[in-house]
Coordinates of C-alpha atoms and ligand atoms in Angstrom, one line a residue:
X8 CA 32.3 -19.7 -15.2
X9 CA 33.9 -19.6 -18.8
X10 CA 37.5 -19.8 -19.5
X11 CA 37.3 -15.9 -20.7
X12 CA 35.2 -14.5 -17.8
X13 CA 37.8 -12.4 -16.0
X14 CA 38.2 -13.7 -12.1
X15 CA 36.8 -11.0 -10.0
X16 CA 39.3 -8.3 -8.4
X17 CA 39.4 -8.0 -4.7
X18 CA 39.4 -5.0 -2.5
X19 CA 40.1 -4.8 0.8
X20 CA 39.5 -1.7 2.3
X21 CA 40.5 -0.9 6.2
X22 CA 38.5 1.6 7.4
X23 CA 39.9 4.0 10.4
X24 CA 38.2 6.4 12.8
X25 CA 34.1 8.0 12.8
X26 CA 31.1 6.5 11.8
X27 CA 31.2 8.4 8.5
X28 CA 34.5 7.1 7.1
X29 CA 32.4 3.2 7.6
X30 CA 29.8 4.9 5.3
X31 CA 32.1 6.2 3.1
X32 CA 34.1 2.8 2.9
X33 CA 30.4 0.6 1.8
X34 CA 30.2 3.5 -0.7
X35 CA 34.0 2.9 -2.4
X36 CA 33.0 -0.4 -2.1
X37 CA 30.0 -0.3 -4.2
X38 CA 31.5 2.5 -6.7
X39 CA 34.5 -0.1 -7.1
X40 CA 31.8 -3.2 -8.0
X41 CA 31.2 -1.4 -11.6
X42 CA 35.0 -1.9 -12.1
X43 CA 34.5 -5.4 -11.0
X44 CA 35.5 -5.3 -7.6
X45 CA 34.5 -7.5 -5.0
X46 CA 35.6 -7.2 -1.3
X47 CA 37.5 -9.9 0.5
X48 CA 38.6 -9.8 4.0
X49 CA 41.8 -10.9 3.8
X50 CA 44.3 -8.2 2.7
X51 CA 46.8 -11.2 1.0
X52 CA 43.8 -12.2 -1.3
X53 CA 43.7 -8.3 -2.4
X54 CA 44.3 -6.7 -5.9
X55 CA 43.6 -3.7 -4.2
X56 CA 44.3 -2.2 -0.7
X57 CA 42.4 0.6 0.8
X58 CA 43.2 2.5 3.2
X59 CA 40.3 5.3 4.4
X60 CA 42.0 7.5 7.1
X61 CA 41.6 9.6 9.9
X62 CA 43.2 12.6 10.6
X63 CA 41.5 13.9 13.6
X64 CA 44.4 13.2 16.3
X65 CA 47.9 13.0 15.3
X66 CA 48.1 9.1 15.8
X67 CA 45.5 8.8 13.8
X68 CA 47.5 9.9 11.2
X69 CA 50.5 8.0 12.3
X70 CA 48.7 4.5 12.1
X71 CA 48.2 4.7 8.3
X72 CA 51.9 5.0 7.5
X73 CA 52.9 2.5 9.9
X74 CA 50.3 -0.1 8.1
X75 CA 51.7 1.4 4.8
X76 CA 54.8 -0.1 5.8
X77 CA 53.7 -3.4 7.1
X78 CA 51.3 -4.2 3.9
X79 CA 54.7 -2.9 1.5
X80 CA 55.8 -6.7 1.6
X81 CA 52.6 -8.0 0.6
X82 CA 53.7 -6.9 -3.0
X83 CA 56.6 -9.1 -2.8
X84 CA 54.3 -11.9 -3.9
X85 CA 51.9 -9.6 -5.8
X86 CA 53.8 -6.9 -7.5
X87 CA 50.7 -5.6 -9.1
X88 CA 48.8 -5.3 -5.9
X89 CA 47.6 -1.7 -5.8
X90 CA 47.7 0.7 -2.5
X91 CA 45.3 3.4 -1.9
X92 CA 44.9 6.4 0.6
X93 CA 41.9 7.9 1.1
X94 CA 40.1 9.7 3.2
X95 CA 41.3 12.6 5.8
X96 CA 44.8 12.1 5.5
X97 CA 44.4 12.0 2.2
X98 CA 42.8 14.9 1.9
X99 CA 44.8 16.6 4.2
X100 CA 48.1 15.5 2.9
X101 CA 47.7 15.1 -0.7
X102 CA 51.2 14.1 -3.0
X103 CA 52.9 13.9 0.5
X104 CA 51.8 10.3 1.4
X105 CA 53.0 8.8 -2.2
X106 CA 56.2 10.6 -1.6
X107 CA 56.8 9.5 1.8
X108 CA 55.3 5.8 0.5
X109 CA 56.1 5.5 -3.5
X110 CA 54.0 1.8 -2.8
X111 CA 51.0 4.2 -2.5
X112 CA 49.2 4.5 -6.4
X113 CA 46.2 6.4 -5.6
X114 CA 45.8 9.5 -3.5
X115 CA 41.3 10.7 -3.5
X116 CA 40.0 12.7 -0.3
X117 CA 36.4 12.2 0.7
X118 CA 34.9 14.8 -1.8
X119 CA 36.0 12.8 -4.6
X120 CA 35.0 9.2 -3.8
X121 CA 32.5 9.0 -7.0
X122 CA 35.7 9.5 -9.3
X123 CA 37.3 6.2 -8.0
X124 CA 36.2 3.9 -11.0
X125 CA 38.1 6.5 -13.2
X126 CA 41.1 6.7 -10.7
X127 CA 41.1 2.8 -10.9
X128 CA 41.3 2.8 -14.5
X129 CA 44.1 5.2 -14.8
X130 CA 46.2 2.8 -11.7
X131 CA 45.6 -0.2 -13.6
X132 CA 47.3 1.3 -16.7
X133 CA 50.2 1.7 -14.2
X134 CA 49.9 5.7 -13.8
X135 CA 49.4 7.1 -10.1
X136 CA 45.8 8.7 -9.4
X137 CA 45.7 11.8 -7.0
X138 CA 42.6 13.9 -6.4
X139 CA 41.9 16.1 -3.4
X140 CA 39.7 19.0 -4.9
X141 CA 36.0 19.8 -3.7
X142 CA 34.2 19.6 -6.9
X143 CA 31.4 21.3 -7.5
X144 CA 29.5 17.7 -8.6
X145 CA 28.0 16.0 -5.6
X146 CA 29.2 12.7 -5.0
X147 CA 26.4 11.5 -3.3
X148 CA 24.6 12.2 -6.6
X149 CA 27.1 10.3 -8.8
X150 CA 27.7 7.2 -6.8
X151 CA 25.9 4.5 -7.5
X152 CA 22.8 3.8 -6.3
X153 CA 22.9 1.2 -3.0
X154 CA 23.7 -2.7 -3.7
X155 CA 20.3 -4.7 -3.6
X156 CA 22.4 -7.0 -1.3
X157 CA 20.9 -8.2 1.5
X158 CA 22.3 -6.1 4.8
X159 CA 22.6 -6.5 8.7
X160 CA 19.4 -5.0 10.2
X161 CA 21.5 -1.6 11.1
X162 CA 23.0 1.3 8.2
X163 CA 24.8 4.0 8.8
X164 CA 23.3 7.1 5.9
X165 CA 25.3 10.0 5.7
X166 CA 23.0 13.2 5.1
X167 CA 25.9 16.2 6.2
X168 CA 28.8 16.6 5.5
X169 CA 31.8 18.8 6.5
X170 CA 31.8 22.0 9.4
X171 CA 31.6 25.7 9.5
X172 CA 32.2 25.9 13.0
X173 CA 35.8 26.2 13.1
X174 CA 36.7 24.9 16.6
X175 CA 40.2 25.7 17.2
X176 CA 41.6 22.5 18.0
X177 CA 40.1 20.3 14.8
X178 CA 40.8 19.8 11.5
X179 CA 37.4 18.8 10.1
X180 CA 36.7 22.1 8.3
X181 CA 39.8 21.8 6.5
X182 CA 39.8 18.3 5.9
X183 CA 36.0 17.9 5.3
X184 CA 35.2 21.4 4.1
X185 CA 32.4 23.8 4.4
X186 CA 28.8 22.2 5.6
X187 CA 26.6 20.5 2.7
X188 CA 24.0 18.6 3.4
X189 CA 22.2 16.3 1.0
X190 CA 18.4 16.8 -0.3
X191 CA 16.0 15.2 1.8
X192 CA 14.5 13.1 -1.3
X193 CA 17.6 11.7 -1.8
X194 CA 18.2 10.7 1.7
X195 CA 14.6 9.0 1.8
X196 CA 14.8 6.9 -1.1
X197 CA 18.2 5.5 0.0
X198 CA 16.8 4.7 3.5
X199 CA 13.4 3.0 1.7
X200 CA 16.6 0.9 -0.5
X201 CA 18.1 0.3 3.0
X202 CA 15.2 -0.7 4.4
X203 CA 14.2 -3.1 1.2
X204 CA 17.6 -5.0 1.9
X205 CA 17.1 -5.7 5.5
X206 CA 17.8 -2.8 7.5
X207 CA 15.3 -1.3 10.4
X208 CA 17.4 1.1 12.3
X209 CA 19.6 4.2 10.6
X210 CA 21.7 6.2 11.7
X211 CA 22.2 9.6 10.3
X212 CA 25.6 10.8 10.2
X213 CA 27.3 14.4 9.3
X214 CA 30.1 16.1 11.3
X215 CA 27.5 18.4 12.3
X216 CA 24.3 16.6 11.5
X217 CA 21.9 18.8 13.1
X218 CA 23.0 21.8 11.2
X219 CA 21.4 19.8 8.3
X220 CA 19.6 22.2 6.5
X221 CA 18.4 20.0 3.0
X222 CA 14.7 20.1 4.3
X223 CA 13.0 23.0 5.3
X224 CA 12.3 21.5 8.6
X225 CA 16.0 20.7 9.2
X226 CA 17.1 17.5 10.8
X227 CA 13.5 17.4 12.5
X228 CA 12.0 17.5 9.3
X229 CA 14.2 15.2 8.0
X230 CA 13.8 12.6 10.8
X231 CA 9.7 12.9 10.2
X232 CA 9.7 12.4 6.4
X233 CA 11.9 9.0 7.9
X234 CA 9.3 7.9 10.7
X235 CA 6.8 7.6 7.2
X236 CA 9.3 5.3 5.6
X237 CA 7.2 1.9 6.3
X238 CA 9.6 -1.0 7.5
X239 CA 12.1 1.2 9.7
X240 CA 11.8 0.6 13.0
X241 CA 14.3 3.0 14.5
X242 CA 16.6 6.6 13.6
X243 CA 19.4 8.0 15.5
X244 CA 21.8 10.7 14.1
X245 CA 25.4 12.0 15.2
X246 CA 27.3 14.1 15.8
X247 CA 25.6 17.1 16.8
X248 CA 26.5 20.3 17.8
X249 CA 24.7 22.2 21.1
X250 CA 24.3 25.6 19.1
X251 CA 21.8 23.8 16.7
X252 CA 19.6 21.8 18.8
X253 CA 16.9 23.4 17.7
X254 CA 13.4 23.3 19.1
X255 CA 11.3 21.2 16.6
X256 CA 14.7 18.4 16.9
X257 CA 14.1 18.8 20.6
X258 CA 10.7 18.1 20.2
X259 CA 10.9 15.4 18.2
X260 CA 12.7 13.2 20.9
X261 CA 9.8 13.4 23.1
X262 CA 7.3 13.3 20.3
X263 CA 8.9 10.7 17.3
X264 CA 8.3 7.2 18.7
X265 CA 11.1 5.8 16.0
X266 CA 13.6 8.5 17.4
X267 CA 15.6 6.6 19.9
X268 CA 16.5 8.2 23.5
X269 CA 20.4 8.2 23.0
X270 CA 21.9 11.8 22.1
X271 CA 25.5 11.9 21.2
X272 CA 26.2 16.0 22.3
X273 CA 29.9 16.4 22.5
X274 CA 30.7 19.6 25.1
X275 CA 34.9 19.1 25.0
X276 CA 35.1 21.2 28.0
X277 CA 33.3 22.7 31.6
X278 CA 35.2 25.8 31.6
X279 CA 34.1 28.9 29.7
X280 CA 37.6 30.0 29.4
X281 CA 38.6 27.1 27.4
X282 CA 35.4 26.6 26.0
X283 CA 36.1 30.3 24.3
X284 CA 39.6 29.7 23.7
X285 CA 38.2 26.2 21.7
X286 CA 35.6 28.7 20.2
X287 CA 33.3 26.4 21.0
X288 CA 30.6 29.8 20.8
X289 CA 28.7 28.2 23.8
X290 CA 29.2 28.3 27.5
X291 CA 29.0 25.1 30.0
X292 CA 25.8 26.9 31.1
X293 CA 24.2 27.0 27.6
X294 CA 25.2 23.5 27.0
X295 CA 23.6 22.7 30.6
X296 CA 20.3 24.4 29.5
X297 CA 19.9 22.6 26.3
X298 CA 20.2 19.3 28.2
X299 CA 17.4 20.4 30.5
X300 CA 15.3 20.6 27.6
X301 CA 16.2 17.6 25.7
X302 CA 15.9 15.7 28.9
X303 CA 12.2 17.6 29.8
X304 CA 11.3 16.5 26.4
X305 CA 12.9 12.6 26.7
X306 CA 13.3 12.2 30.7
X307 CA 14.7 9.0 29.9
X308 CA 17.2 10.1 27.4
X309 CA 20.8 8.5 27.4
X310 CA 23.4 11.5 26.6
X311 CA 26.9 10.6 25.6
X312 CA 30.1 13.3 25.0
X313 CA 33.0 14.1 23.9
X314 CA 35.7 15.7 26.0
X315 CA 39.3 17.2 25.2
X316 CA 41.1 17.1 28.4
X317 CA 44.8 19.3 28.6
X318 CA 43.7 22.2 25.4
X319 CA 46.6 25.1 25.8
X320 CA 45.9 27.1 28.9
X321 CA 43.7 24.6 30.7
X322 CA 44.7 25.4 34.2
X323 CA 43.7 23.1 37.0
X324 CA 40.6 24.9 37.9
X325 CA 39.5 24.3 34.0
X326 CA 39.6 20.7 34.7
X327 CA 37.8 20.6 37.7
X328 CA 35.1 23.0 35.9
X329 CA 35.3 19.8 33.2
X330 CA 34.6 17.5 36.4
X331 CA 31.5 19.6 37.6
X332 CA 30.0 19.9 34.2
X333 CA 30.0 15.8 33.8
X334 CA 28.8 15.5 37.5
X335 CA 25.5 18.1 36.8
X336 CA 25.0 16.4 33.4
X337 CA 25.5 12.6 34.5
X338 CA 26.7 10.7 30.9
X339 CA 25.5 7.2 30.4
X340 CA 28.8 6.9 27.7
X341 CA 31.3 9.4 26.8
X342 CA 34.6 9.6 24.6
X343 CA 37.7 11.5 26.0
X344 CA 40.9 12.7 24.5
X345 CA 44.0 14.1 25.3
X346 CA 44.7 17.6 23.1
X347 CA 46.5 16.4 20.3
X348 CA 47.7 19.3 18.0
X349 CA 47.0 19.6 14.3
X350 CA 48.9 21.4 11.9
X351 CA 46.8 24.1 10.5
X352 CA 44.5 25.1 13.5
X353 CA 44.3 28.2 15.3
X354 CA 45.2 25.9 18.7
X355 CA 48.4 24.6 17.1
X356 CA 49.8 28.2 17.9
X357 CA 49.2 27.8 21.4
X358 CA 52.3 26.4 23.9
X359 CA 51.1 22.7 24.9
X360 CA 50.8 21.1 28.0
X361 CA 53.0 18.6 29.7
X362 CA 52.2 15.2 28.5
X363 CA 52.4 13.6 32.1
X364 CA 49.7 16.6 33.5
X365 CA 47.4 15.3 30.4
X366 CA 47.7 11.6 31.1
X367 CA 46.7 12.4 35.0
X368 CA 43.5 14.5 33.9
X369 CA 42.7 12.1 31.4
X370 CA 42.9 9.1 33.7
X371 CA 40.9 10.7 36.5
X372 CA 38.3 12.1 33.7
X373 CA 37.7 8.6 32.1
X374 CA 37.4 7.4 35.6
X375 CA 34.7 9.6 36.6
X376 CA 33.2 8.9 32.8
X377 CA 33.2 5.0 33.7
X378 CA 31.2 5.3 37.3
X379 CA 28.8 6.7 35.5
X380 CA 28.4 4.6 32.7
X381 CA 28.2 1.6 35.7
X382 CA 25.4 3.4 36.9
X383 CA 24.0 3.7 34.6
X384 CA 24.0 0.3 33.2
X385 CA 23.1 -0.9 36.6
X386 CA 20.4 1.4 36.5
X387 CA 19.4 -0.9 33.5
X388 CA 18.9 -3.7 35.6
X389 CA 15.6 -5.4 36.3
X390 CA 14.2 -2.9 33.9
X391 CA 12.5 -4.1 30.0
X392 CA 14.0 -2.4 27.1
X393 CA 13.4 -3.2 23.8
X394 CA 15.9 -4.8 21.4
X395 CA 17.0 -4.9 17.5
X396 CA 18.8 -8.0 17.3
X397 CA 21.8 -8.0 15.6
X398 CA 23.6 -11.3 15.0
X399 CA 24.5 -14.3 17.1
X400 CA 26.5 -14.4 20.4
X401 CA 29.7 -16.8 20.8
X402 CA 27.5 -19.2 23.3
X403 CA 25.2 -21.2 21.2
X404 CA 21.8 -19.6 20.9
X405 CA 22.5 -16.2 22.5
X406 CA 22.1 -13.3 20.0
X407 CA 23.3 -10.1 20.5
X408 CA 21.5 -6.4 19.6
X409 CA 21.2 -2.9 20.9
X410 CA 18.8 -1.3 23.3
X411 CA 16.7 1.8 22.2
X412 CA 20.0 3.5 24.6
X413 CA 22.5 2.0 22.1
X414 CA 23.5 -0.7 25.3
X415 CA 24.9 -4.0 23.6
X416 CA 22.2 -6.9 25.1
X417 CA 22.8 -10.7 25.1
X418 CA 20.0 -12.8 25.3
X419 CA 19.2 -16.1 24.9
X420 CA 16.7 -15.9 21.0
X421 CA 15.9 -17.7 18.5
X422 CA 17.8 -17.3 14.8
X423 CA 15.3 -15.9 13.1
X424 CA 14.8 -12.6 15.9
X425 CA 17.9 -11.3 13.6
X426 CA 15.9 -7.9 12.0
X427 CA 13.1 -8.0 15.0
X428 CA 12.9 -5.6 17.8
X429 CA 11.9 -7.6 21.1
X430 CA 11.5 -6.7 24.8
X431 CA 14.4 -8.0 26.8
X432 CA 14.0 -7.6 30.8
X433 CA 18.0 -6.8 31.9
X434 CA 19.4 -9.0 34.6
X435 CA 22.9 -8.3 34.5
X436 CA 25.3 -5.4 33.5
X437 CA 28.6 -6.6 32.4
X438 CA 31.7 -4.4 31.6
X439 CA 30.7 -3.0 28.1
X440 CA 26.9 -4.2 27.9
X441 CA 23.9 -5.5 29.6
X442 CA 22.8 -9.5 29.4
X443 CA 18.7 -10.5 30.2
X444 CA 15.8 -12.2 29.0
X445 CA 13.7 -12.1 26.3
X446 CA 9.9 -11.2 28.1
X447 CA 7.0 -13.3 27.1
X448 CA 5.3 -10.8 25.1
X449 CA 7.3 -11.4 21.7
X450 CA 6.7 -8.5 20.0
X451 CA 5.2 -5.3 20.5
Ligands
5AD523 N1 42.7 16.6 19.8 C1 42.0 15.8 20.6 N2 40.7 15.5 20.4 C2 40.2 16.0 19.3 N3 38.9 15.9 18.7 C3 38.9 16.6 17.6 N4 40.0 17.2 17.4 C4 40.9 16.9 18.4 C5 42.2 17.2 18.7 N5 42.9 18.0 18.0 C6 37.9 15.1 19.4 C7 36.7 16.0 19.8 C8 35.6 15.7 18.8 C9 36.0 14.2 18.5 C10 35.4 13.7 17.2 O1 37.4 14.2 18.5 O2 36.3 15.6 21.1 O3 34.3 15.8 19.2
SF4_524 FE1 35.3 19.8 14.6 FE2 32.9 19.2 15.6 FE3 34.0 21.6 16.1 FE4 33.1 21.0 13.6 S1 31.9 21.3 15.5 S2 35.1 22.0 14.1 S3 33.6 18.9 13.5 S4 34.8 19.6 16.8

C-alpha cells in the first residue's frame, strides 16, 4: 500500500431482532463500502458503530440504549469514533435517541438506508445526520448492486416490505410502513448474483411476504421464476400471514421440488375473542383450515408459530383455547411472547395483565411448544433427510447444515461438502438439533 492510500475505515454494525434487519445490515454494509468502509468484528477497531434496532417488544428497544451507554467509553480512546441508530427504533423514535444519547451522530430508519453514504459524509464533517422519512425513491433500487464476494451457501433476500394489516398489538405498520414489494426482475437477478457468489438456499423475507404482489403470480409466481434460477438448490420465505395463503402458494409446496417443507405461520392466539380484539381478521378455525391444506398439499410439512400469550382481556379460558389450537396443529418449532405494549397501537389502550399471570401462561405455553418440538425431532430419528452443509462443527471433521425442515444436523463430512446438499440418515436428537450420518449415496 502507498504512504497516501488512506487505511480503510471500519464499521461495525450489531444487528438486533428479525431476519430482515440481518438483510438490511449486509446492505448498509455494502452501501458503506463506496465510502470506503470495511466491516471489522470488533467494535474497538471501529470508526464507525452501528446499531440496527428492533422495536417490536419494549426490551427490544431498551437493549439499544443500554449498549449506547456501554460503547459511550469506547470514544474515550477514539473521540472521532462515530455512533449510529438505525433501524426500528430509529424510525420509531427519530431526534429522541440523539437527545437521550448526544454520543449518537446519525439517526436513518429502514426506508432510508440507500442515503447512508450521504449521511456518512455529512457525520464525518462533524454535523449530525437524521433521516426517517418514506421517500418516494426505492432503496432497493438505489443501493448498490450485491458485493461479488464470495458468501456462505445461505442469503437471506428481502422482496416485501412493511404491513397493512394493522394488528393491534404491533408496531410494524408504523415503523415499517405500508406493504411494497419489490419487482420480481429485480429480485431474480439479485438471487442469480447470490447464487454466482456461493449461495444455494434463499430465503425470502417481508413482514408479510406472501402478500407480495410484484409478480402477477404473487409469492407463487415469484418462487417459480426462482426454481428456473440454475445453481439454487433451495427457497423458503417468512413471515407469512394466514389470510394470504393463497391457493397457487399452497400448491406450490406440494408441487415446487426447491420449496422446502418448513412454513413459518404465526397464529398469536387460539381464541376468537382475542384473535378479534388483536384484529388478527381470522379465526383459530380459519387458521386450522388453511393448515389442512398446506399440510394435504406437503403431508410432511414442518409448521412453526408465533404466539402472544397475556394480550388485554385474555381470560383463562383464552389461554387454554391457545393450548387446544397448538395441540390440533402440533408445531415442530414455535416462538412465544409475553404482550409487551407499544406506544402508538390500538392495544396500548387496553388495561394489561398482571406480569406474574403472564410469566405462568408463558412458561406452561413454551412447555407444551418444547414436547412438541422433542417429538418431533425424535420423530426425525432413523429417518434420511437431506442436508445443505453450512460450515464446520467444533469436533474436528463434523460439519454442520440444515435439513429441508430447517433442523440444525451434525455430521461427520468432508471440507469440501460446504455448498452441497447430502443425505444424512438421523441417529440422534439433541436439545436444539439432530446429529447422523452421511448415507452412502453422496449426492442426489
Ligand atoms: N408484544 C409481544 N409480542 C409481539 N409481537 C409483535 N408485537 C408484539 C408485542 N407488542 C410478536 C408477534 C409477531 C412476532 C414477530 O413478534 O408474535 O408475530
Ligand atoms: Fe405486525 Fe405481522 Fe400483524 Fe403485520 S401481520 S401487524 S407485521 S404481527
Amino acid at each position: 500500500m502507498s504512504d497516501r492510500t488512506p487505511a480503510p475505515k471500519k464499521l461495525y454494525i450489531k444487528t438486533y431482532g428479525c431476519q430482515m434487519n440481518v438483510y438490511d445490515s449486509e446492505r448498509m454494509a455494502e452501501a458503506l463500502g463506496g465510502n470506503g468502509y470495511v466491516e471489522t468484528k470488533s467494535p474497538e477497531d471501529a470508526d464507525m458503530i452501528l446499531l440496527n434496532t428492533c422495536h417490536i417488544r419494549e426490551k427490544a428497544a431498551e437493549k439499544v440504549y443500554s449498549e449506547l451507554g456501554r460503547m459511550k467509553a469506547l470514544k474515550i480512546d477514539k473521540p472521532d469514533l462515530k455512533f449510529g441508530v438505525t433501524g426500528c427504533v430509529a424510525q420509531a423514535e427519530g431526534e429522541e435517541i440523539m437527545r437521550r444519547q448526544p454520543i449518537v451522530d446519525l439517526v436513518v430508519g429502514p426506508q432510508s438506508y440507500h442515503r447512508l453514504p450521504a449521511m456518512d459524509d455529512a457525520v464525518q464533517a462533524g454535523k449530525k445526520a437524521l433521516d426517517t422519512d418514506f421517500p418516494d425513491d426505492d432503496k432497493f433500487d438505489t443501493l448498490k448492486r450485491r458485493s461479488k464476494a464470495k458468501r456462505g451457501p445461505t442469503a437471506f433476500l428481502t422482496v416485501q416490505e412493511g404491513c397493512d394489516k394493522f394488528c393491534a398489538f404491533c408496531v410494524v405498520p408504523y415503523t415499517r410502513g405500508s406493504e411494497v414489494s419489490r419487482p420480481a426482475d429485480r429480485i431474480i437477478r439479485e438471487a442469480q448474483e447470490l447464487v454466482e457468489t456461493g449461495v444455494r438456499e434463499i430465503t425470502l423475507l417481508g413482514q408479510n411476504v406472501n402478500a407480495y404482489h410484484g409478480h402477477d403470480g404473487g409469492l407463487a409466481g415469484l418462487i417459480w421464476a426462482l426454481d428456473k434460477v440454475d445453481g439454487l438448490e433451495r427457497i423458503r420465505f417468512t413471515t407469512s400471514h394466514p389470510n394470504d395463503m393463497d391457493d397457487a402458494l399452497i400448491e406450490a409446496h406440494g408441487t415446487c421440488s426447491k420449496l422446502m417443507p418448513y412454513l413459518h405461520l404465526p397464529v398469536q392466539a387460539g381464541s376468537d375473542k382475542i384473535l378479534k380484539a388483536m384484529n388478527r381478521k381470522h379465526t383459530a378455525e380459519s387458521y386450522i383450515r388453511v393448515i389442512e391444506r398446506i399440510r394435504a398439499a406437503r403431508p410432511d410439512i414442518l409448521l412453526s408459530g408465533d404466539f402472544i400469550v397475556g394480550f388485554p382481556g385474555e381470560t383463562d379460558q383464552d389461554f387454554e383455547d391457545t393450548l387446544s389450537l397448538i395441540r390440533e396443529v402440533h408445531y415442530g418449532q414455535a416462538y412465544s411472547f409475553k404482550y409487551s405494549t407499544r406506544p402508538g397501537t390500538p392495544a396500548a389502550e387496553k388495561p394489561q395483565l398482571p406480569e406474574d399471570v403472564m410469566n405462568e401462561r408463558l412458561q406452561r405455553l413454551q412447555g407444551l411448544l418444547r414436547e412438541q418440538q422433542v417429538q418431533t425431532q425424535e420423530s426425525m430419528v432413523g429417518r434420511e433427510v437431506s442436508v445443505l452443509f453450512e460450515k464446520a462443527g467444533r469436533e474436528a471433521g463434523q460439519m454442520i447444515g440444515k435439513s429441508e425442515y430447517l433442523h440444525a444436523v451434525f455430521a461427520e463430512a468432508p471440507l469440501d461438502s460446504i455448498g452441497k446438499v447430502r443425505k444424512v440418515r438421523i441417529t440422534r436428537s439433541e436439545t436444539n438439533s439432530l446429529a447422523g450420518n452421511l448415507s452412502k449415496s453422496p449426492q442426489f
